[in-house]
Coordinates of C-alpha atoms in Angstrom, one line a residue:
X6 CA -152.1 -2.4 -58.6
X7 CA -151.5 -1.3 -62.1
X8 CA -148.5 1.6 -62.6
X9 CA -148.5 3.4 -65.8
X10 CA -147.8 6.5 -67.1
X11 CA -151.0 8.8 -68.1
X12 CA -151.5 11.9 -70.3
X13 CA -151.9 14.6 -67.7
X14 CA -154.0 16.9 -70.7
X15 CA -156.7 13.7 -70.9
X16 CA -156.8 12.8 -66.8
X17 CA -156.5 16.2 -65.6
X18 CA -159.8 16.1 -63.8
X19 CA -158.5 12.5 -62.2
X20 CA -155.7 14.5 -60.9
X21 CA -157.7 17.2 -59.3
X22 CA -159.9 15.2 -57.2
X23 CA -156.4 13.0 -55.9
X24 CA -154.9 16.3 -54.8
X25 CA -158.1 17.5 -53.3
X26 CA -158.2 14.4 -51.2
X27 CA -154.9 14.9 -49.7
X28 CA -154.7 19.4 -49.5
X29 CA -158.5 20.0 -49.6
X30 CA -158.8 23.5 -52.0
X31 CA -154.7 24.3 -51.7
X32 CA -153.3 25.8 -55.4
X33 CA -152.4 22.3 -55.7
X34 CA -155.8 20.8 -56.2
X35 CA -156.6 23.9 -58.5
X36 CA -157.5 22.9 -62.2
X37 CA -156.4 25.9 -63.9
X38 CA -153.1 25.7 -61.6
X39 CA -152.6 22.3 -62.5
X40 CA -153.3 23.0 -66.1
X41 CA -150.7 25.7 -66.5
X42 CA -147.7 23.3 -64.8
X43 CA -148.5 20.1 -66.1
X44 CA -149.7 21.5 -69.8
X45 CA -148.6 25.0 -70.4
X46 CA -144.9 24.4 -69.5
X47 CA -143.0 25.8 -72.3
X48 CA -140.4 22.3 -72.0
X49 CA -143.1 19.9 -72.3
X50 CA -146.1 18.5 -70.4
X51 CA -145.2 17.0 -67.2
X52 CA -144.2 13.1 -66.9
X53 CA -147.2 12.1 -64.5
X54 CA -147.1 8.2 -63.3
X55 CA -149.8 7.1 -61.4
X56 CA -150.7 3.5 -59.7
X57 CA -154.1 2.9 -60.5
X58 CA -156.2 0.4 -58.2
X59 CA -158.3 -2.7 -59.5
X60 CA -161.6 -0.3 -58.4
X61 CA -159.7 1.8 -61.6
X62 CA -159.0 4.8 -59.1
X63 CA -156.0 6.5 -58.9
X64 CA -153.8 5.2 -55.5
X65 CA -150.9 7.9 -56.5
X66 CA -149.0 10.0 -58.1
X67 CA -145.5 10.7 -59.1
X68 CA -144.9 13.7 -61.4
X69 CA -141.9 15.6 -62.6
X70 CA -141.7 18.4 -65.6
X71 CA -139.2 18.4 -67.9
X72 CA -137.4 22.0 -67.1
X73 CA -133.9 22.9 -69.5
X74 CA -130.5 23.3 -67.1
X75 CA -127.6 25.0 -68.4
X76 CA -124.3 22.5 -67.9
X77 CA -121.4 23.7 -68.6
X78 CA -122.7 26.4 -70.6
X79 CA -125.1 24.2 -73.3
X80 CA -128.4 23.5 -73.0
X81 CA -129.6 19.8 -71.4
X82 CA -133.1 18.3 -70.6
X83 CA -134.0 18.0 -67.2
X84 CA -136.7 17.7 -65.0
X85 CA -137.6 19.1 -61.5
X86 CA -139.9 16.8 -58.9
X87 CA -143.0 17.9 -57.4
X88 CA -146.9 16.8 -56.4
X89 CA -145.9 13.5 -55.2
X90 CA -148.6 12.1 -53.2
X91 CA -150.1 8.8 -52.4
X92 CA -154.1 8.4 -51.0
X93 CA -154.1 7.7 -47.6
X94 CA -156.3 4.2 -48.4
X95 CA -152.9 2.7 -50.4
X96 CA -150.6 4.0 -48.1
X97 CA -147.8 1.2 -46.8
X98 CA -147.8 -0.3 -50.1
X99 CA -144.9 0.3 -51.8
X100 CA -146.3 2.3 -54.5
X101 CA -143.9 5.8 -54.1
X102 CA -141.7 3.6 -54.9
X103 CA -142.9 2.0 -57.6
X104 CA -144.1 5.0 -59.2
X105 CA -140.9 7.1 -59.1
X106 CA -138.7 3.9 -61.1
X107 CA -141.2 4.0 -63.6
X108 CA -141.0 7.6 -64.0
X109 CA -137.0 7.8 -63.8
X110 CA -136.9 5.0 -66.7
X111 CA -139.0 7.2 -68.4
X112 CA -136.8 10.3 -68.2
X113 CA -134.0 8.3 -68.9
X114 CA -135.4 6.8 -72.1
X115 CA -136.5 10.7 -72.9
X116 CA -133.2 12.2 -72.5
X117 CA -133.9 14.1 -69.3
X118 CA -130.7 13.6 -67.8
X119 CA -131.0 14.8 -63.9
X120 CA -133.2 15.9 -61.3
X121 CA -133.7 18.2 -58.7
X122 CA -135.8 18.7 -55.9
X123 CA -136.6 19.8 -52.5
X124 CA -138.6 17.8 -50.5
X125 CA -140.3 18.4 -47.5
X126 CA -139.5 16.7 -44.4
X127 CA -141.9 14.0 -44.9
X128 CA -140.9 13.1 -48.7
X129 CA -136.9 13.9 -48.0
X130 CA -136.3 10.0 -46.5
X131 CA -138.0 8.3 -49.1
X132 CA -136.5 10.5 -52.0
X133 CA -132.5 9.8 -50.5
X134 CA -133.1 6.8 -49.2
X135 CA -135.0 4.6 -51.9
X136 CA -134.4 6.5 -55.5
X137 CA -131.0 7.5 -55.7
X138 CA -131.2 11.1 -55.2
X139 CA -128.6 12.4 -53.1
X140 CA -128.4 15.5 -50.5
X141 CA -125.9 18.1 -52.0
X142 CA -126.6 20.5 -49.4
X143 CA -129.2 23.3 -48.2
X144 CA -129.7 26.3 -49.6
X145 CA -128.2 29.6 -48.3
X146 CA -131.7 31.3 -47.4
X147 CA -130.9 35.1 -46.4
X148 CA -133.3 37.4 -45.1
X149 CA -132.8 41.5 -44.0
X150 CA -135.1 43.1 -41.9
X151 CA -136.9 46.4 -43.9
X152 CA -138.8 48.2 -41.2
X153 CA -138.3 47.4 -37.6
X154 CA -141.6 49.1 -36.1
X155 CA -143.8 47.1 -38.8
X156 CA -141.6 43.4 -38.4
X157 CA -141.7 44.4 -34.2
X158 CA -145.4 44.9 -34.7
X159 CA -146.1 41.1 -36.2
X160 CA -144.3 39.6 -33.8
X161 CA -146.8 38.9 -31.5
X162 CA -149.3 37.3 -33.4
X163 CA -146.2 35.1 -35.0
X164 CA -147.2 31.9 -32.7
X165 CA -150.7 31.7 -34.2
X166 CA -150.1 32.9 -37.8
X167 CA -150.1 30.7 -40.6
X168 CA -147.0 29.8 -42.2
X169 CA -147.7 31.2 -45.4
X170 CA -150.7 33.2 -46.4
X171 CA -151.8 36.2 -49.2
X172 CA -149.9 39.6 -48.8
X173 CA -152.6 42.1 -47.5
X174 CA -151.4 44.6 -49.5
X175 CA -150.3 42.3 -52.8
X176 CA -152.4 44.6 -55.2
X177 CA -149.7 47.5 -54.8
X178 CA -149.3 48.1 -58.4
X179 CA -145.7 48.6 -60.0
X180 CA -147.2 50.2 -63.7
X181 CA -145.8 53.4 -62.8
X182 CA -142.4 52.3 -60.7
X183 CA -139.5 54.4 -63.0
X184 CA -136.4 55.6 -61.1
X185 CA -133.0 57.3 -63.4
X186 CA -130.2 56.3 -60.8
X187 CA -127.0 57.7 -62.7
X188 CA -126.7 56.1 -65.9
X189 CA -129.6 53.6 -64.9
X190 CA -133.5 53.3 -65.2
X191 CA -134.9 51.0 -63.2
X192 CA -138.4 49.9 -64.5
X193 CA -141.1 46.9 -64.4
X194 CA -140.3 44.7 -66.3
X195 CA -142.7 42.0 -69.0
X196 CA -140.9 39.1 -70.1
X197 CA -142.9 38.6 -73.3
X198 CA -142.3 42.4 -74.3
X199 CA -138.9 42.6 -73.6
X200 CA -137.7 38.7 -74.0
X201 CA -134.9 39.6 -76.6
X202 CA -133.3 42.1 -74.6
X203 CA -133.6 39.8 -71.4
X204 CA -132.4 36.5 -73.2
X205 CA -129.7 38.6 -74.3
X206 CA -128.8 39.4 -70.3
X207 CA -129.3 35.4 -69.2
X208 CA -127.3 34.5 -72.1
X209 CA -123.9 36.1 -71.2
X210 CA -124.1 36.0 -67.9
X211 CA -121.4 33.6 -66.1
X212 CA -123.3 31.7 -64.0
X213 CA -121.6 28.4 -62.3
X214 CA -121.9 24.6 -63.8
X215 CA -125.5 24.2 -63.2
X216 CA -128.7 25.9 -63.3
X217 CA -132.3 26.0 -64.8
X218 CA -132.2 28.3 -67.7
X219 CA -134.3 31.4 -66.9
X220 CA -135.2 32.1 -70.6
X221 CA -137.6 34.8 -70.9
X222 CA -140.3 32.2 -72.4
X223 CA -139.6 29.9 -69.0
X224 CA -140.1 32.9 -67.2
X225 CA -143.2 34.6 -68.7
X226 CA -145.0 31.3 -68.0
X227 CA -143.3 30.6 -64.5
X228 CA -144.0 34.0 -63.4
X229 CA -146.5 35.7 -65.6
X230 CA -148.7 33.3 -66.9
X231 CA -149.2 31.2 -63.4
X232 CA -153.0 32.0 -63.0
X233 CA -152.8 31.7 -58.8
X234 CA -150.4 33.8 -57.8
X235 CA -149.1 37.4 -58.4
X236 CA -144.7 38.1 -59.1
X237 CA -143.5 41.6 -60.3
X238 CA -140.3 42.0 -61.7
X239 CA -138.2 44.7 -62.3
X240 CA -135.1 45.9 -64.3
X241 CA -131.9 48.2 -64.8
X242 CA -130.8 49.5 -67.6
X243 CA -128.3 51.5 -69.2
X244 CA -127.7 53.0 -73.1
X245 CA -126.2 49.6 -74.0
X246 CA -128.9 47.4 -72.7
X247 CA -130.4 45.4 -69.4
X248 CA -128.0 44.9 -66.9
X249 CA -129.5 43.4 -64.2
X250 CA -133.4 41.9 -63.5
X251 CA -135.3 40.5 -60.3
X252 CA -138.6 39.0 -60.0
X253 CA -140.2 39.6 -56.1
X254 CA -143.0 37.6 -54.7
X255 CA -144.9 39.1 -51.8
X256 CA -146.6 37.1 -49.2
X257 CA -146.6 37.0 -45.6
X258 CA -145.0 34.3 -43.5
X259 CA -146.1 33.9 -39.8
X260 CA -148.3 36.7 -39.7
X261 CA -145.0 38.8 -41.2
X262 CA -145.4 41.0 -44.4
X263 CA -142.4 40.0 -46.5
X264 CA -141.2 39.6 -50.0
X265 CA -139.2 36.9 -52.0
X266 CA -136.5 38.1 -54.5
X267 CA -137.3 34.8 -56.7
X268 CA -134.9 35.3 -59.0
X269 CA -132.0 37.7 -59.7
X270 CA -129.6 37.9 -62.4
X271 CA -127.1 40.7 -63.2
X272 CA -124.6 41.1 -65.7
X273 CA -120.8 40.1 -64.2
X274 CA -118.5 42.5 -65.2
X275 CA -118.1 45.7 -63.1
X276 CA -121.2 47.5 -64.4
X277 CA -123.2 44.4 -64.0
X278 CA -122.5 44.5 -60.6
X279 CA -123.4 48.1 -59.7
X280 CA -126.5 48.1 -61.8
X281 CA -127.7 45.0 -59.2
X282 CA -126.7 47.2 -56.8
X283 CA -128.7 50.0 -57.7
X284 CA -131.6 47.5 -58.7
X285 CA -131.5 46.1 -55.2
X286 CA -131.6 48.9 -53.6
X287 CA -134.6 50.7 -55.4
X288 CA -136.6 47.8 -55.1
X289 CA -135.9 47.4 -51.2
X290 CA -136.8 51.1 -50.5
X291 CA -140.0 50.7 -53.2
X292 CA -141.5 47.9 -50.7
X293 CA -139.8 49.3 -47.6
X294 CA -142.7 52.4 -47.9
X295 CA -145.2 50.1 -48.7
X296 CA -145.1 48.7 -44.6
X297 CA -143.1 45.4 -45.8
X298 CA -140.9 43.8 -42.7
X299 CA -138.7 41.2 -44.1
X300 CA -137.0 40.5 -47.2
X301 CA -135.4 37.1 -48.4
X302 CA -133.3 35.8 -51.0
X303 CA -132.2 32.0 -51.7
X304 CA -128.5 32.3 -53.5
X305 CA -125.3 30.3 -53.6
X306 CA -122.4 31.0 -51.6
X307 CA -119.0 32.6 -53.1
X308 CA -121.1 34.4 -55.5
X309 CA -121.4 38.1 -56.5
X310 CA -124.7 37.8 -55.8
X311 CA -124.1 36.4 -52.4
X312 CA -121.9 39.6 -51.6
X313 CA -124.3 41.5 -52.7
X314 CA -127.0 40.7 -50.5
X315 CA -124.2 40.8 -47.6
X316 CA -123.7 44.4 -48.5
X317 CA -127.0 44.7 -48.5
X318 CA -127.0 43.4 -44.8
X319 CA -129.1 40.5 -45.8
X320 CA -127.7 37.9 -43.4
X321 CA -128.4 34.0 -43.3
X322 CA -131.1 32.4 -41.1
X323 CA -130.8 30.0 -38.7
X324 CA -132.3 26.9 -40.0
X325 CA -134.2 26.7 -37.0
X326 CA -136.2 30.2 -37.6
X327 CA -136.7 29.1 -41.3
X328 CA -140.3 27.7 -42.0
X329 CA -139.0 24.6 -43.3
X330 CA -135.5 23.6 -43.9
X331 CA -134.3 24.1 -47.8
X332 CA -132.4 20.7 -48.9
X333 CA -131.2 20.5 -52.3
X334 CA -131.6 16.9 -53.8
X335 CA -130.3 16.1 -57.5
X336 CA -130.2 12.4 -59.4
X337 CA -128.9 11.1 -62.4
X338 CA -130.7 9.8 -65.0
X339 CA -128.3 7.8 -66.6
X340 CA -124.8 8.3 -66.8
X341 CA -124.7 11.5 -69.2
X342 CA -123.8 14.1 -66.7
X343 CA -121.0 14.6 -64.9
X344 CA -120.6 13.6 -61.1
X345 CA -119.9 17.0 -60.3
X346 CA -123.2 17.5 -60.9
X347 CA -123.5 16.4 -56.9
X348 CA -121.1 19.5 -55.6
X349 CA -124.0 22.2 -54.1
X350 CA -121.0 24.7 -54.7
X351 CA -121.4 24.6 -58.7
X352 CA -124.9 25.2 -58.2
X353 CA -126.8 28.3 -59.0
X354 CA -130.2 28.5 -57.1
X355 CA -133.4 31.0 -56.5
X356 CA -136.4 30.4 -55.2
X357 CA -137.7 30.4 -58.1
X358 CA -136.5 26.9 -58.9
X359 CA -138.5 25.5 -56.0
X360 CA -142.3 25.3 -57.1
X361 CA -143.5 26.1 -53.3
X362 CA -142.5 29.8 -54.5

Protein backbone atom coordinates (compact mmCIF):
# COMPACT_ATOMS: atom_id res chain seq x y z
CA UNK A 1 0.00 0.00 0.00
CA UNK A 2 1.56 3.19 -1.32
CA UNK A 3 0.76 6.65 0.96
CA UNK A 4 1.43 9.79 -0.68
CA UNK A 5 0.26 13.05 -0.89
CA UNK A 6 -1.87 13.96 -4.24
CA UNK A 7 -2.87 17.29 -5.91
CA UNK A 8 -6.56 17.45 -5.01
CA UNK A 9 -7.03 20.08 -8.51
CA UNK A 10 -5.50 16.91 -10.79
CA UNK A 11 -7.37 13.75 -8.81
CA UNK A 12 -10.49 15.49 -8.04
CA UNK A 13 -12.58 13.04 -10.02
CA UNK A 14 -10.57 10.12 -7.99
CA UNK A 15 -11.89 11.83 -4.96
CA UNK A 16 -15.45 11.96 -5.99
CA UNK A 17 -15.99 8.39 -6.75
CA UNK A 18 -14.16 7.39 -3.01
CA UNK A 19 -16.73 9.55 -1.32
CA UNK A 20 -19.52 8.24 -3.38
CA UNK A 21 -18.58 4.77 -2.28
CA UNK A 22 -18.84 5.56 1.30
CA UNK A 23 -22.13 8.52 1.39
CA UNK A 24 -23.74 7.58 -2.01
CA UNK A 25 -24.88 11.38 -3.58
CA UNK A 26 -24.31 13.30 0.08
CA UNK A 27 -22.66 17.17 -0.54
CA UNK A 28 -19.64 15.23 0.20
CA UNK A 29 -19.43 13.20 -2.97
CA UNK A 30 -20.45 16.45 -4.94
CA UNK A 31 -17.69 17.70 -7.51
CA UNK A 32 -18.53 21.19 -7.53
CA UNK A 33 -18.69 20.95 -3.45
CA UNK A 34 -15.50 19.33 -3.40
CA UNK A 35 -14.05 21.80 -5.81
CA UNK A 36 -14.88 24.89 -3.85
CA UNK A 37 -13.25 23.33 -0.35
CA UNK A 38 -10.39 21.60 -1.56
CA UNK A 39 -9.51 24.31 -4.41
CA UNK A 40 -11.29 27.55 -3.94
CA UNK A 41 -10.27 28.05 -0.31
CA UNK A 42 -8.91 31.41 -0.05
CA UNK A 43 -5.81 29.80 2.44
CA UNK A 44 -4.75 27.28 0.07
CA UNK A 45 -5.87 24.00 -1.55
CA UNK A 46 -6.47 21.34 0.94
CA UNK A 47 -3.49 18.81 2.10
CA UNK A 48 -5.20 15.57 0.73
CA UNK A 49 -3.14 12.08 1.53
CA UNK A 50 -4.39 9.24 0.23
CA UNK A 51 -3.09 5.32 0.37
CA UNK A 52 -3.27 4.06 -2.92
CA UNK A 53 -3.53 0.16 -3.51
CA UNK A 54 -1.22 -2.06 -5.86
CA UNK A 55 -4.67 -2.33 -8.20
CA UNK A 56 -3.60 1.86 -8.33
CA UNK A 57 -7.12 2.70 -6.58
CA UNK A 58 -7.46 4.87 -3.92
CA UNK A 59 -7.92 2.79 -0.28
CA UNK A 60 -8.33 6.27 1.64
CA UNK A 61 -8.18 9.51 2.43
CA UNK A 62 -6.99 11.86 4.94
CA UNK A 63 -7.56 15.66 4.12
CA UNK A 64 -7.27 18.85 6.12
CA UNK A 65 -7.30 22.68 4.63
CA UNK A 66 -5.09 25.07 5.67
CA UNK A 67 -7.58 27.79 7.52
CA UNK A 68 -5.66 31.16 9.32
CA UNK A 69 -6.33 31.26 13.45
CA UNK A 70 -5.79 34.33 15.26
CA UNK A 71 -3.21 33.57 18.38
CA UNK A 72 -2.78 36.00 20.60
CA UNK A 73 -3.91 38.52 18.30
CA UNK A 74 -1.39 37.72 15.03
CA UNK A 75 -2.16 35.81 12.37
CA UNK A 76 -0.88 31.79 12.21
CA UNK A 77 -1.41 28.99 9.59
CA UNK A 78 -3.57 26.36 10.53
CA UNK A 79 -5.53 23.73 9.34
CA UNK A 80 -9.06 22.21 10.23
CA UNK A 81 -9.71 18.15 9.62
CA UNK A 82 -12.44 16.86 7.66
CA UNK A 83 -13.52 14.01 4.79
CA UNK A 84 -11.58 11.33 6.39
CA UNK A 85 -12.67 8.12 5.17
CA UNK A 86 -11.22 4.75 4.29
CA UNK A 87 -13.04 2.09 1.56
CA UNK A 88 -14.68 -0.47 3.33
CA UNK A 89 -12.36 -3.19 1.17
CA UNK A 90 -8.99 -1.72 3.18
CA UNK A 91 -10.54 -1.38 6.25
CA UNK A 92 -8.45 -3.06 9.46
CA UNK A 93 -5.34 -2.05 7.84
CA UNK A 94 -3.84 0.52 9.52
CA UNK A 95 -4.10 2.96 6.83
CA UNK A 96 -6.01 6.07 8.97
CA UNK A 97 -3.21 5.89 10.62
CA UNK A 98 -0.81 5.96 8.28
CA UNK A 99 -2.34 8.55 6.29
CA UNK A 100 -2.94 11.24 9.02
CA UNK A 101 1.29 11.07 10.05
CA UNK A 102 2.02 11.70 6.69
CA UNK A 103 -0.32 14.46 6.50
CA UNK A 104 0.72 16.10 10.05
CA UNK A 105 4.55 15.86 8.85
CA UNK A 106 3.36 17.69 6.08
CA UNK A 107 1.64 20.53 7.95
CA UNK A 108 4.47 20.66 10.13
CA UNK A 109 7.04 21.08 7.37
CA UNK A 110 4.40 23.85 5.85
CA UNK A 111 4.08 25.88 8.82
CA UNK A 112 0.54 25.00 9.76
CA UNK A 113 1.00 24.94 13.34
CA UNK A 114 -2.34 23.26 14.96
CA UNK A 115 -5.42 21.64 14.27
CA UNK A 116 -8.92 21.39 15.03
CA UNK A 117 -11.56 19.22 14.56
CA UNK A 118 -14.72 17.62 15.55
CA UNK A 119 -15.19 14.25 14.92
CA UNK A 120 -17.95 12.20 14.91
CA UNK A 121 -18.46 9.41 17.22
CA UNK A 122 -16.96 6.90 14.94
CA UNK A 123 -13.68 9.02 13.98
CA UNK A 124 -13.34 10.63 17.80
CA UNK A 125 -11.27 7.22 19.20
CA UNK A 126 -9.01 7.02 16.46
CA UNK A 127 -8.33 10.95 16.29
CA UNK A 128 -7.47 11.04 20.45
CA UNK A 129 -6.25 7.92 20.76
CA UNK A 130 -3.67 7.38 17.87
CA UNK A 131 -2.62 11.03 16.45
CA UNK A 132 -2.14 13.22 19.28
CA UNK A 133 -5.15 15.31 19.28
CA UNK A 134 -6.49 15.88 22.52
CA UNK A 135 -10.19 16.55 23.82
CA UNK A 136 -10.38 20.27 25.14
CA UNK A 137 -13.95 20.00 25.73
CA UNK A 138 -17.57 20.21 23.98
CA UNK A 139 -19.03 22.99 22.74
CA UNK A 140 -21.66 25.02 24.50
CA UNK A 141 -24.62 24.37 21.88
CA UNK A 142 -27.67 26.64 22.92
CA UNK A 143 -30.95 26.56 21.42
CA UNK A 144 -34.40 28.88 22.21
CA UNK A 145 -37.62 27.84 21.22
CA UNK A 146 -39.30 30.73 18.57
CA UNK A 147 -42.82 29.56 18.15
CA UNK A 148 -44.32 26.96 20.49
CA UNK A 149 -47.51 26.00 18.29
CA UNK A 150 -45.12 25.48 15.08
CA UNK A 151 -42.06 23.42 17.32
CA UNK A 152 -45.36 21.54 19.33
CA UNK A 153 -46.60 20.82 15.78
CA UNK A 154 -43.17 18.77 14.65
CA UNK A 155 -42.94 16.99 17.45
CA UNK A 156 -44.65 14.10 16.42
CA UNK A 157 -43.21 13.17 13.38
CA UNK A 158 -39.60 13.87 15.30
CA UNK A 159 -39.08 9.86 15.73
CA UNK A 160 -39.09 9.30 11.94
CA UNK A 161 -37.55 12.54 10.61
CA UNK A 162 -34.29 12.75 9.31
CA UNK A 163 -31.68 14.26 11.30
CA UNK A 164 -30.92 16.96 9.06
CA UNK A 165 -32.71 17.78 5.81
CA UNK A 166 -33.46 21.21 3.42
CA UNK A 167 -35.53 23.97 5.13
CA UNK A 168 -39.00 23.90 3.36
CA UNK A 169 -39.16 27.33 3.28
CA UNK A 170 -35.18 28.09 2.65
CA UNK A 171 -36.00 30.37 -0.45
CA UNK A 172 -37.44 33.20 1.94
CA UNK A 173 -35.56 35.95 0.48
CA UNK A 174 -33.81 38.68 2.78
CA UNK A 175 -33.13 41.44 -0.37
CA UNK A 176 -35.55 43.71 1.16
CA UNK A 177 -34.92 42.91 5.15
CA UNK A 178 -34.07 46.89 6.46
CA UNK A 179 -35.19 47.77 10.05
CA UNK A 180 -33.93 51.64 11.77
CA UNK A 181 -33.87 50.44 15.53
CA UNK A 182 -32.67 53.77 17.35
CA UNK A 183 -29.40 54.72 16.07
CA UNK A 184 -29.14 51.29 14.09
CA UNK A 185 -30.00 49.74 10.56
CA UNK A 186 -30.07 46.44 10.47
CA UNK A 187 -29.59 45.15 6.82
CA UNK A 188 -28.34 41.95 4.67
CA UNK A 189 -25.32 41.86 4.47
CA UNK A 190 -22.52 40.80 1.16
CA UNK A 191 -19.16 40.09 2.33
CA UNK A 192 -17.47 40.92 -1.02
CA UNK A 193 -19.41 44.37 -1.07
CA UNK A 194 -18.91 45.40 2.14
CA UNK A 195 -15.45 43.46 3.14
CA UNK A 196 -13.59 46.68 4.21
CA UNK A 197 -16.16 47.81 6.58
CA UNK A 198 -16.57 44.19 7.95
CA UNK A 199 -12.67 43.41 8.24
CA UNK A 200 -12.59 46.63 9.97
CA UNK A 201 -15.35 45.05 12.68
CA UNK A 202 -13.33 41.39 12.91
CA UNK A 203 -10.23 43.33 13.24
CA UNK A 204 -10.93 45.21 16.59
CA UNK A 205 -12.90 43.01 18.07
CA UNK A 206 -11.40 41.33 21.44
CA UNK A 207 -11.92 37.95 20.93
CA UNK A 208 -10.11 35.32 23.36
CA UNK A 209 -6.47 33.44 22.53
CA UNK A 210 -7.76 31.47 19.64
CA UNK A 211 -9.96 31.48 16.76
CA UNK A 212 -10.30 31.06 12.89
CA UNK A 213 -10.09 34.43 11.48
CA UNK A 214 -13.51 35.37 9.88
CA UNK A 215 -12.01 37.71 7.27
CA UNK A 216 -14.60 38.86 4.95
CA UNK A 217 -12.61 36.90 1.99
CA UNK A 218 -12.80 33.59 4.37
CA UNK A 219 -16.29 34.35 4.70
CA UNK A 220 -17.56 35.27 1.14
CA UNK A 221 -16.17 31.88 0.15
CA UNK A 222 -17.25 29.84 3.34
CA UNK A 223 -20.67 31.30 3.15
CA UNK A 224 -21.33 32.83 -0.12
CA UNK A 225 -19.44 31.18 -2.60
CA UNK A 226 -20.25 27.32 -1.28
CA UNK A 227 -22.27 26.22 -4.33
CA UNK A 228 -24.66 23.47 -2.05
CA UNK A 229 -26.03 25.31 0.42
CA UNK A 230 -27.80 28.64 1.14
CA UNK A 231 -26.47 31.25 4.55
CA UNK A 232 -27.86 34.87 4.82
CA UNK A 233 -26.20 37.23 6.90
CA UNK A 234 -27.10 40.23 8.26
CA UNK A 235 -25.75 43.50 9.93
CA UNK A 236 -26.12 46.65 12.39
CA UNK A 237 -24.93 49.60 11.93
CA UNK A 238 -24.60 52.96 13.15
CA UNK A 239 -23.12 56.57 11.70
CA UNK A 240 -19.64 55.38 12.76
CA UNK A 241 -19.73 52.03 11.12
CA UNK A 242 -20.79 48.03 11.53
CA UNK A 243 -21.18 47.15 14.85
CA UNK A 244 -22.21 43.82 14.97
CA UNK A 245 -22.84 40.85 11.99
CA UNK A 246 -24.41 37.17 11.98
CA UNK A 247 -24.53 34.74 9.32
CA UNK A 248 -27.93 32.17 9.84
CA UNK A 249 -28.29 28.86 8.26
CA UNK A 250 -31.74 27.45 7.98
CA UNK A 251 -32.48 23.79 7.90
CA UNK A 252 -34.55 21.52 9.68
CA UNK A 253 -33.39 18.98 12.19
CA UNK A 254 -35.80 16.02 13.13
CA UNK A 255 -38.50 17.03 11.10
CA UNK A 256 -38.10 20.71 13.15
CA UNK A 257 -37.76 23.98 11.10
CA UNK A 258 -34.85 25.69 12.74
CA UNK A 259 -32.00 28.07 12.08
CA UNK A 260 -28.17 28.13 12.84
CA UNK A 261 -26.66 31.60 13.95
CA UNK A 262 -23.17 30.34 12.24
CA UNK A 263 -21.33 32.94 13.18
CA UNK A 264 -21.68 36.17 15.27
CA UNK A 265 -19.46 38.85 16.00
CA UNK A 266 -20.15 42.32 17.64
CA UNK A 267 -18.04 45.04 18.54
CA UNK A 268 -17.07 44.85 22.65
CA UNK A 269 -17.48 48.04 24.06
CA UNK A 270 -20.95 49.12 25.27
CA UNK A 271 -22.39 49.99 21.90
CA UNK A 272 -21.09 46.86 20.46
CA UNK A 273 -23.03 45.05 22.79
CA UNK A 274 -26.41 46.71 22.30
CA UNK A 275 -26.12 46.79 18.52
CA UNK A 276 -25.91 42.59 18.97
CA UNK A 277 -28.66 42.98 20.91
CA UNK A 278 -30.73 44.75 18.59
CA UNK A 279 -29.27 42.50 15.70
CA UNK A 280 -30.34 39.41 17.56
CA UNK A 281 -33.40 40.41 18.24
CA UNK A 282 -34.58 41.58 14.61
CA UNK A 283 -33.29 38.57 13.15
CA UNK A 284 -35.12 36.23 15.75
CA UNK A 285 -38.58 38.04 15.10
CA UNK A 286 -37.66 38.12 11.07
CA UNK A 287 -37.62 34.09 11.13
CA UNK A 288 -40.06 33.81 14.08
CA UNK A 289 -42.97 35.08 11.28
CA UNK A 290 -41.63 33.05 8.80
CA UNK A 291 -43.15 29.57 11.03
CA UNK A 292 -39.40 28.73 12.27
CA UNK A 293 -39.45 26.63 15.72
CA UNK A 294 -35.98 26.51 17.10
CA UNK A 295 -33.01 28.63 17.05
CA UNK A 296 -29.38 27.55 17.96
CA UNK A 297 -26.09 29.02 18.58
CA UNK A 298 -22.60 27.32 19.30
CA UNK A 299 -20.53 29.94 21.63
CA UNK A 300 -18.02 29.93 24.41
CA UNK A 301 -18.82 30.22 27.86
CA UNK A 302 -17.94 33.60 29.95
CA UNK A 303 -18.44 35.47 26.95
CA UNK A 304 -20.55 38.57 26.01
CA UNK A 305 -21.87 36.67 23.48
CA UNK A 306 -22.77 33.86 25.74
CA UNK A 307 -24.85 36.35 27.95
CA UNK A 308 -26.24 37.46 25.26
CA UNK A 309 -27.93 34.56 24.08
CA UNK A 310 -28.95 33.89 27.91
CA UNK A 311 -30.77 37.21 27.76
CA UNK A 312 -32.05 36.16 24.85
CA UNK A 313 -33.41 32.97 26.80
CA UNK A 314 -31.36 30.73 24.63
CA UNK A 315 -30.49 27.97 27.11
CA UNK A 316 -27.94 24.99 26.70
CA UNK A 317 -29.07 21.46 25.50
CA UNK A 318 -28.72 18.51 27.10
CA UNK A 319 -26.21 16.53 25.21
CA UNK A 320 -28.43 13.87 25.11
CA UNK A 321 -31.31 15.89 22.96
CA UNK A 322 -28.35 17.17 20.68
CA UNK A 323 -28.07 15.26 17.22
CA UNK A 324 -24.61 14.38 17.87
CA UNK A 325 -22.39 15.42 20.63
CA UNK A 326 -19.99 18.58 19.73
CA UNK A 327 -16.29 17.63 20.99
CA UNK A 328 -13.65 20.03 20.28
CA UNK A 329 -10.25 18.32 19.39
CA UNK A 330 -7.04 20.48 18.67
CA UNK A 331 -3.10 19.15 17.98
CA UNK A 332 0.04 20.54 17.63
CA UNK A 333 2.03 20.62 14.81
CA UNK A 334 5.24 21.06 16.19
CA UNK A 335 6.11 22.90 19.09
CA UNK A 336 5.35 26.60 17.83
CA UNK A 337 2.22 27.21 19.79
CA UNK A 338 1.61 27.54 23.11
CA UNK A 339 0.11 24.70 25.37
CA UNK A 340 -2.62 26.82 26.28
CA UNK A 341 -3.64 26.27 23.11
CA UNK A 342 -5.41 22.95 24.83
CA UNK A 343 -7.65 25.20 27.51
CA UNK A 344 -11.39 25.09 25.60
CA UNK A 345 -11.95 28.34 27.74
CA UNK A 346 -9.47 30.52 25.42
CA UNK A 347 -11.32 29.30 22.64
CA UNK A 348 -13.71 31.23 20.43
CA UNK A 349 -16.14 28.88 18.44
CA UNK A 350 -19.27 29.04 15.94
CA UNK A 351 -20.60 26.69 13.94
CA UNK A 352 -19.30 27.96 11.43
CA UNK A 353 -15.85 26.51 12.17
CA UNK A 354 -17.32 22.98 11.96
CA UNK A 355 -17.65 22.04 8.09
CA UNK A 356 -21.05 19.85 8.92
CA UNK A 357 -22.64 23.54 9.06
Amino acid sequence: MKIERIDPEENLSELVELAKVEYGDAEIANPDYLRWQYLDNPAGKAIVVVARSQKDELAGQYVVIPTEFRIHGELQKGSVSLNTLTHPDYRGQGLFTKMANETYAVCEREGLHLTLGFPNKNSYPGFVRKLQFRHIGNAAVMFRPLGIFSLAGSLPAMNKAAKYAPSDMDGAPVANFFLHSGALDISPLDFQDEWAAYDELVNTVELPRYTVHKSAAFCSWRFQKVPTRRYQSFQARDRDGMKAACVIRQRKVKGIECIFFVDFIMDGGPDGIAAGKSLLKAVLQRYRKSGVALAGMMVNRSTDLHRLARSAWFREMPSQLLPHDAPVIVRRNGTAISESIFDVADWALSFGDYDVF
